[in-house]
């Protein structure tokens, strides 16, 4: 069964009396246990598509289904709180909070079943992703870009979600760090049965995914 499906998504900006379509009847589906990439030129609408899939914005037409249920019916906030982990290109961490405090935030608002000892879980998760305790206790604005990206990934995983959406998560990293992050995503999909969808400019990342899509002129097609 598909965990996430977009059906006939339409999204446009009004340009005078004309509509400029960013997404035109876009349909795509994603299953658990797979690592997907979405490529496309700058301005092609990748971030727009992710924002619709993660319920940060709503389409002008079409639906997004999570486990066969319309996310509108689930409720956008509830869906974001319980069902999806989002990783932004600019991290969106709270800069003066420590790494572990940033990871604890979604754990405090989710309704998912998570272990009671949230602090231990948060430290373990950070450690798993390569942030040792001494760094976990540091305000995130005192961490490097690559370290902050890892914190953002730990935060996305903290609520035990099955679906992870990431917008150019390695955009600011060097090649070695990029590969480490990609290896984490692959492991999440293939060993932990999660569905991972990553927007990227990188062909090297695309060839490592189970399925790559190309977004062009509002239409999504298989990327070869
Ligand atoms: N508020 C707005 N009004 C008009 N057009 C907008 C607005 N916000 C975004 N756009 C346009 O929508 C298009 C899609 O933007 P989007 O951010 O989804 O692209 P992208 O594929 O993520 O690009 P990048 O690779 O540079 O991140 C762009 O052409 C952008 O200029
Ligand atoms: Mg973008």
mmCIF file of C-alpha atoms and ligand atoms in Angstrom:
data_model
loop_
_atom_site.group_PDB
_atom_site.id
_atom_site.type_symbol
_atom_site.label_atom_id
_atom_site.label_comp_id
_atom_site.label_asym_id
_atom_site.label_seq_id
_atom_site.Cartn_x
_atom_site.Cartn_y
_atom_site.Cartn_z
ATOM 1 C CA UNK A 1 0.000 0.000 0.000
ATOM 2 C CA UNK A 2 1.098 3.541 -0.699
ATOM 3 C CA UNK A 3 1.825 5.644 2.376
ATOM 4 C CA UNK A 4 1.581 8.953 0.512
ATOM 5 C CA UNK A 5 -0.263 9.858 -2.673
ATOM 6 C CA UNK A 6 -0.708 13.141 -4.484
ATOM 7 C CA UNK A 7 -3.644 13.214 -6.870
ATOM 8 C CA UNK A 8 -4.002 15.854 -9.583
ATOM 9 C CA UNK A 9 -2.341 18.608 -7.589
ATOM 10 C CA UNK A 10 -2.693 22.102 -8.972
ATOM 11 C CA UNK A 11 -0.879 25.119 -7.652
ATOM 12 C CA UNK A 12 -0.514 28.506 -9.312
ATOM 13 C CA UNK A 13 0.393 32.114 -8.700
ATOM 14 C CA UNK A 14 -1.813 34.870 -9.983
ATOM 15 C CA UNK A 15 0.175 37.041 -12.400
ATOM 16 C CA UNK A 16 -2.062 39.967 -13.307
ATOM 17 C CA UNK A 17 -5.092 38.314 -14.863
ATOM 18 C CA UNK A 18 -3.095 35.203 -15.776
ATOM 19 C CA UNK A 19 -2.479 32.109 -13.713
ATOM 20 C CA UNK A 20 1.086 30.830 -13.688
ATOM 21 C CA UNK A 21 0.903 27.147 -12.881
ATOM 22 C CA UNK A 22 3.712 25.715 -10.730
ATOM 23 C CA UNK A 23 2.032 22.298 -10.545
ATOM 24 C CA UNK A 24 -0.387 21.108 -13.187
ATOM 25 C CA UNK A 25 -2.407 17.960 -12.425
ATOM 26 C CA UNK A 26 0.603 16.440 -10.695
ATOM 27 C CA UNK A 27 0.117 12.909 -9.414
ATOM 28 C CA UNK A 28 2.696 10.782 -7.639
ATOM 29 C CA UNK A 29 2.766 8.057 -5.018
ATOM 30 C CA UNK A 30 5.299 6.856 -2.484
ATOM 31 C CA UNK A 31 5.615 3.630 -0.524
ATOM 32 C CA UNK A 32 7.296 2.620 2.713
ATOM 33 C CA UNK A 33 10.784 1.133 2.664
ATOM 34 C CA UNK A 34 11.850 3.249 -0.284
ATOM 35 C CA UNK A 35 14.140 6.209 -0.795
ATOM 36 C CA UNK A 36 12.881 8.673 -3.424
ATOM 37 C CA UNK A 37 14.445 11.745 -4.980
ATOM 38 C CA UNK A 38 12.829 14.652 -6.798
ATOM 39 C CA UNK A 39 14.971 16.703 -9.169
ATOM 40 C CA UNK A 40 14.239 19.800 -11.171
ATOM 41 C CA UNK A 41 15.697 23.147 -12.124
ATOM 42 C CA UNK A 42 15.660 26.032 -9.707
ATOM 43 C CA UNK A 43 12.144 27.480 -9.714
ATOM 44 C CA UNK A 44 10.543 24.322 -11.089
ATOM 45 C CA UNK A 45 8.337 23.953 -8.002
ATOM 46 C CA UNK A 46 10.093 21.340 -5.866
ATOM 47 C CA UNK A 47 9.708 23.244 -2.612
ATOM 48 C CA UNK A 48 6.113 24.024 -3.533
ATOM 49 C CA UNK A 49 5.402 20.324 -4.047
ATOM 50 C CA UNK A 50 7.032 19.400 -0.718
ATOM 51 C CA UNK A 51 5.074 22.101 1.086
ATOM 52 C CA UNK A 52 1.839 20.552 -0.222
ATOM 53 C CA UNK A 53 2.947 17.016 0.684
ATOM 54 C CA UNK A 54 3.835 18.197 4.190
ATOM 55 C CA UNK A 55 0.655 20.258 4.678
ATOM 56 C CA UNK A 56 2.494 23.536 5.088
ATOM 57 C CA UNK A 57 0.349 24.899 2.269
ATOM 58 C CA UNK A 58 -2.816 23.743 0.516
ATOM 59 C CA UNK A 59 -3.257 23.107 -3.213
ATOM 60 C CA UNK A 60 -5.711 24.983 -5.447
ATOM 61 C CA UNK A 61 -6.913 21.611 -6.663
ATOM 62 C CA UNK A 62 -6.301 17.952 -6.022
ATOM 63 C CA UNK A 63 -5.683 15.933 -2.892
ATOM 64 C CA UNK A 64 -2.910 14.484 -0.781
ATOM 65 C CA UNK A 65 -3.641 11.093 0.783
ATOM 66 C CA UNK A 66 -1.766 9.662 3.759
ATOM 67 C CA UNK A 67 -2.480 5.940 4.166
ATOM 68 C CA UNK A 68 -5.503 6.443 1.894
ATOM 69 C CA UNK A 69 -6.928 9.263 3.974
ATOM 70 C CA UNK A 70 -7.160 12.849 2.737
ATOM 71 C CA UNK A 71 -4.758 14.915 4.881
ATOM 72 C CA UNK A 72 -7.395 17.640 4.961
ATOM 73 C CA UNK A 73 -9.648 15.165 6.753
ATOM 74 C CA UNK A 74 -6.859 14.120 9.121
ATOM 75 C CA UNK A 75 -6.294 17.834 9.737
ATOM 76 C CA UNK A 76 -3.163 19.624 8.560
ATOM 77 C CA UNK A 77 -1.838 20.315 12.050
ATOM 78 C CA UNK A 78 -2.496 16.822 13.267
ATOM 79 C CA UNK A 79 -0.843 15.368 10.183
ATOM 80 C CA UNK A 80 2.251 17.506 10.760
ATOM 81 C CA UNK A 81 2.330 16.653 14.474
ATOM 82 C CA UNK A 82 1.947 12.894 14.100
ATOM 83 C CA UNK A 83 2.581 11.623 10.614
ATOM 84 C CA UNK A 84 5.342 13.477 8.828
ATOM 85 C CA UNK A 85 8.911 14.505 9.619
ATOM 86 C CA UNK A 86 10.080 17.551 7.695
ATOM 87 C CA UNK A 87 13.686 18.573 7.072
ATOM 88 C CA UNK A 88 14.169 22.075 5.687
ATOM 89 C CA UNK A 89 17.117 23.283 3.663
ATOM 90 C CA UNK A 90 17.675 26.069 6.182
ATOM 91 C CA UNK A 91 17.266 23.666 9.137
ATOM 92 C CA UNK A 92 14.655 25.845 10.938
ATOM 93 C CA UNK A 93 16.118 25.009 14.333
ATOM 94 C CA UNK A 94 15.703 27.299 17.326
ATOM 95 C CA UNK A 95 19.212 28.813 17.396
ATOM 96 C CA UNK A 96 19.570 29.497 21.118
ATOM 97 C CA UNK A 97 18.161 26.113 22.176
ATOM 98 C CA UNK A 98 20.564 23.215 22.528
ATOM 99 C CA UNK A 99 20.508 20.349 20.047
ATOM 100 C CA UNK A 100 18.712 18.067 22.481
ATOM 101 C CA UNK A 101 16.149 20.772 23.321
ATOM 102 C CA UNK A 102 15.396 21.162 19.608
ATOM 103 C CA UNK A 103 14.799 17.422 19.306
ATOM 104 C CA UNK A 104 12.560 17.425 22.394
ATOM 105 C CA UNK A 105 10.133 20.011 20.965
ATOM 106 C CA UNK A 106 8.215 17.773 18.523
ATOM 107 C CA UNK A 107 8.273 14.983 21.101
ATOM 108 C CA UNK A 108 6.400 17.234 23.488
ATOM 109 C CA UNK A 109 3.553 17.912 21.046
ATOM 110 C CA UNK A 110 3.110 14.627 19.207
ATOM 111 C CA UNK A 111 0.305 12.223 20.045
ATOM 112 C CA UNK A 112 2.337 9.264 18.811
ATOM 113 C CA UNK A 113 3.486 6.502 21.112
ATOM 114 C CA UNK A 114 6.999 7.384 22.135
ATOM 115 C CA UNK A 115 8.986 6.076 25.109
ATOM 116 C CA UNK A 116 8.439 7.951 28.378
ATOM 117 C CA UNK A 117 12.058 8.809 28.921
ATOM 118 C CA UNK A 118 12.112 11.342 26.104
ATOM 119 C CA UNK A 119 15.480 12.830 27.064
ATOM 120 C CA UNK A 120 17.270 9.497 26.808
ATOM 121 C CA UNK A 121 15.596 8.848 23.466
ATOM 122 C CA UNK A 122 16.619 12.281 22.186
ATOM 123 C CA UNK A 123 20.259 11.844 23.245
ATOM 124 C CA UNK A 124 20.371 8.327 21.758
ATOM 125 C CA UNK A 125 18.869 9.512 18.497
ATOM 126 C CA UNK A 126 21.375 12.354 18.239
ATOM 127 C CA UNK A 127 24.210 9.975 19.061
ATOM 128 C CA UNK A 128 22.992 7.567 16.378
ATOM 129 C CA UNK A 129 23.114 10.390 13.862
ATOM 130 C CA UNK A 130 26.597 11.451 14.941
ATOM 131 C CA UNK A 131 25.995 14.149 17.547
ATOM 132 C CA UNK A 132 27.693 13.125 20.796
ATOM 133 C CA UNK A 133 26.380 14.338 24.154
ATOM 134 C CA UNK A 134 28.830 17.239 24.505
ATOM 135 C CA UNK A 135 27.531 18.631 21.204
ATOM 136 C CA UNK A 136 23.924 17.752 22.000
ATOM 137 C CA UNK A 137 24.147 20.083 25.008
ATOM 138 C CA UNK A 138 25.412 23.004 22.951
ATOM 139 C CA UNK A 139 23.153 25.737 21.515
ATOM 140 C CA UNK A 140 22.708 24.827 17.860
ATOM 141 C CA UNK A 141 24.071 28.170 16.656
ATOM 142 C CA UNK A 142 27.391 26.924 18.055
ATOM 143 C CA UNK A 143 27.329 23.862 15.788
ATOM 144 C CA UNK A 144 28.584 23.587 12.191
ATOM 145 C CA UNK A 145 26.183 23.485 9.230
ATOM 146 C CA UNK A 146 26.592 19.743 8.852
ATOM 147 C CA UNK A 147 25.991 19.215 12.569
ATOM 148 C CA UNK A 148 22.887 21.400 12.495
ATOM 149 C CA UNK A 149 21.603 19.374 9.551
ATOM 150 C CA UNK A 150 22.019 16.215 11.626
ATOM 151 C CA UNK A 151 20.080 17.802 14.473
ATOM 152 C CA UNK A 152 17.306 18.672 12.005
ATOM 153 C CA UNK A 153 17.243 15.039 10.863
ATOM 154 C CA UNK A 154 17.124 13.769 14.451
ATOM 155 C CA UNK A 155 14.247 16.160 15.105
ATOM 156 C CA UNK A 156 12.355 14.820 12.088
ATOM 157 C CA UNK A 157 12.817 11.252 13.324
ATOM 158 C CA UNK A 158 12.043 11.938 16.985
ATOM 159 C CA UNK A 159 8.309 11.368 16.778
ATOM 160 C CA UNK A 160 8.586 7.915 15.226
ATOM 161 C CA UNK A 161 7.079 8.938 11.910
ATOM 162 C CA UNK A 162 7.043 6.638 8.907
ATOM 163 C CA UNK A 163 7.284 9.453 6.386
ATOM 164 C CA UNK A 164 10.231 11.833 6.013
ATOM 165 C CA UNK A 165 10.285 14.737 3.563
ATOM 166 C CA UNK A 166 13.515 16.661 3.048
ATOM 167 C CA UNK A 167 14.183 19.791 0.971
ATOM 168 C CA UNK A 168 17.783 19.834 -0.291
ATOM 169 C CA UNK A 169 19.075 18.482 3.005
ATOM 170 C CA UNK A 170 22.660 18.379 1.782
ATOM 171 C CA UNK A 171 22.662 21.670 -0.116
ATOM 172 C CA UNK A 172 25.155 23.297 2.246
ATOM 173 C CA UNK A 173 27.405 20.322 2.907
ATOM 174 C CA UNK A 174 30.664 19.074 1.424
ATOM 175 C CA UNK A 175 30.645 15.823 -0.549
ATOM 176 C CA UNK A 176 31.767 13.573 2.268
ATOM 177 C CA UNK A 177 29.158 14.927 4.669
ATOM 178 C CA UNK A 178 26.555 14.713 1.909
ATOM 179 C CA UNK A 179 27.218 11.003 1.429
ATOM 180 C CA UNK A 180 26.981 10.378 5.181
ATOM 181 C CA UNK A 181 23.581 12.053 5.311
ATOM 182 C CA UNK A 182 22.389 10.117 2.254
ATOM 183 C CA UNK A 183 23.536 6.884 3.898
ATOM 184 C CA UNK A 184 21.370 7.754 6.906
ATOM 185 C CA UNK A 185 18.348 8.275 4.641
ATOM 186 C CA UNK A 186 18.968 4.981 2.856
ATOM 187 C CA UNK A 187 19.213 3.196 6.185
ATOM 188 C CA UNK A 188 15.960 4.810 7.337
ATOM 189 C CA UNK A 189 14.195 3.510 4.237
ATOM 190 C CA UNK A 190 15.783 0.098 3.829
ATOM 191 C CA UNK A 191 16.402 -0.966 7.443
ATOM 192 C CA UNK A 192 13.676 0.931 9.297
ATOM 193 C CA UNK A 193 10.984 0.678 6.603
ATOM 194 C CA UNK A 194 10.376 4.417 6.405
ATOM 195 C CA UNK A 195 9.390 6.344 3.306
ATOM 196 C CA UNK A 196 12.010 8.993 2.548
ATOM 197 C CA UNK A 197 11.480 11.685 -0.096
ATOM 198 C CA UNK A 198 14.394 14.009 -0.816
ATOM 199 C CA UNK A 199 14.448 17.054 -3.079
ATOM 200 C CA UNK A 200 17.903 17.517 -4.555
ATOM 201 C CA UNK A 201 19.923 19.049 -7.370
ATOM 202 C CA UNK A 202 22.421 16.234 -7.232
ATOM 203 C CA UNK A 203 22.579 13.548 -9.840
ATOM 204 C CA UNK A 204 24.875 11.544 -7.536
ATOM 205 C CA UNK A 205 22.103 11.392 -4.950
ATOM 206 C CA UNK A 206 19.419 10.639 -7.541
ATOM 207 C CA UNK A 207 21.236 7.559 -8.840
ATOM 208 C CA UNK A 208 21.333 6.187 -5.296
ATOM 209 C CA UNK A 209 17.577 6.429 -4.820
ATOM 210 C CA UNK A 210 15.090 3.646 -5.505
ATOM 211 C CA UNK A 211 13.080 5.971 -7.707
ATOM 212 C CA UNK A 212 13.931 9.416 -9.043
ATOM 213 C CA UNK A 213 11.435 11.942 -10.423
ATOM 214 C CA UNK A 214 11.988 15.042 -12.482
ATOM 215 C CA UNK A 215 9.747 18.077 -12.052
ATOM 216 C CA UNK A 216 9.530 20.165 -15.206
ATOM 217 C CA UNK A 217 6.912 22.662 -16.373
ATOM 218 C CA UNK A 218 4.557 21.591 -13.622
ATOM 219 C CA UNK A 219 4.735 17.925 -14.592
ATOM 220 C CA UNK A 220 6.463 15.137 -12.720
ATOM 221 C CA UNK A 221 7.997 12.281 -14.693
ATOM 222 C CA UNK A 222 10.386 9.422 -14.092
ATOM 223 C CA UNK A 223 14.009 10.600 -14.168
ATOM 224 C CA UNK A 224 16.368 8.383 -16.138
HETATM 225 N N1 LIG B 1 4.712 34.372 -3.560
HETATM 226 C C1 LIG B 1 5.039 34.069 -4.830
HETATM 227 N N2 LIG B 1 4.494 34.745 -5.863
HETATM 228 C C2 LIG B 1 4.802 34.434 -7.137
HETATM 229 N N3 LIG B 1 5.620 33.430 -7.488
HETATM 230 C C3 LIG B 1 6.197 32.731 -6.503
HETATM 231 C C4 LIG B 1 5.940 32.979 -5.121
HETATM 232 N N4 LIG B 1 6.649 32.097 -4.376
HETATM 233 C C5 LIG B 1 7.313 31.321 -5.254
HETATM 234 N N5 LIG B 1 7.048 31.680 -6.528
HETATM 235 C C6 LIG B 1 7.574 31.057 -7.754
HETATM 236 O O1 LIG B 1 7.159 29.696 -7.836
HETATM 237 C C7 LIG B 1 8.142 28.936 -8.534
HETATM 238 C C8 LIG B 1 8.435 27.645 -7.794
HETATM 239 O O2 LIG B 1 9.130 27.948 -6.599
HETATM 240 P P1 LIG B 1 9.779 26.792 -5.710
HETATM 241 O O3 LIG B 1 10.336 27.444 -4.505
HETATM 242 O O4 LIG B 1 8.786 25.709 -5.480
HETATM 243 O O5 LIG B 1 10.948 26.258 -6.677
HETATM 244 P P2 LIG B 1 12.096 25.199 -6.398
HETATM 245 O O6 LIG B 1 12.013 24.164 -7.459
HETATM 246 O O7 LIG B 1 12.047 24.759 -4.992
HETATM 247 O O8 LIG B 1 13.427 26.060 -6.657
HETATM 248 P P3 LIG B 1 14.891 25.953 -5.944
HETATM 249 O O9 LIG B 1 15.575 24.772 -6.567
HETATM 250 O O10 LIG B 1 15.552 27.242 -6.340
HETATM 251 O O11 LIG B 1 14.694 25.833 -4.466
HETATM 252 C C9 LIG B 1 9.342 29.855 -8.711
HETATM 253 O O12 LIG B 1 9.372 30.305 -10.037
HETATM 254 C C10 LIG B 1 9.073 31.007 -7.765
HETATM 255 O O13 LIG B 1 9.638 32.196 -8.227
HETATM 256 MG MG1 LIG B 2 13.350 24.970 -3.339
#
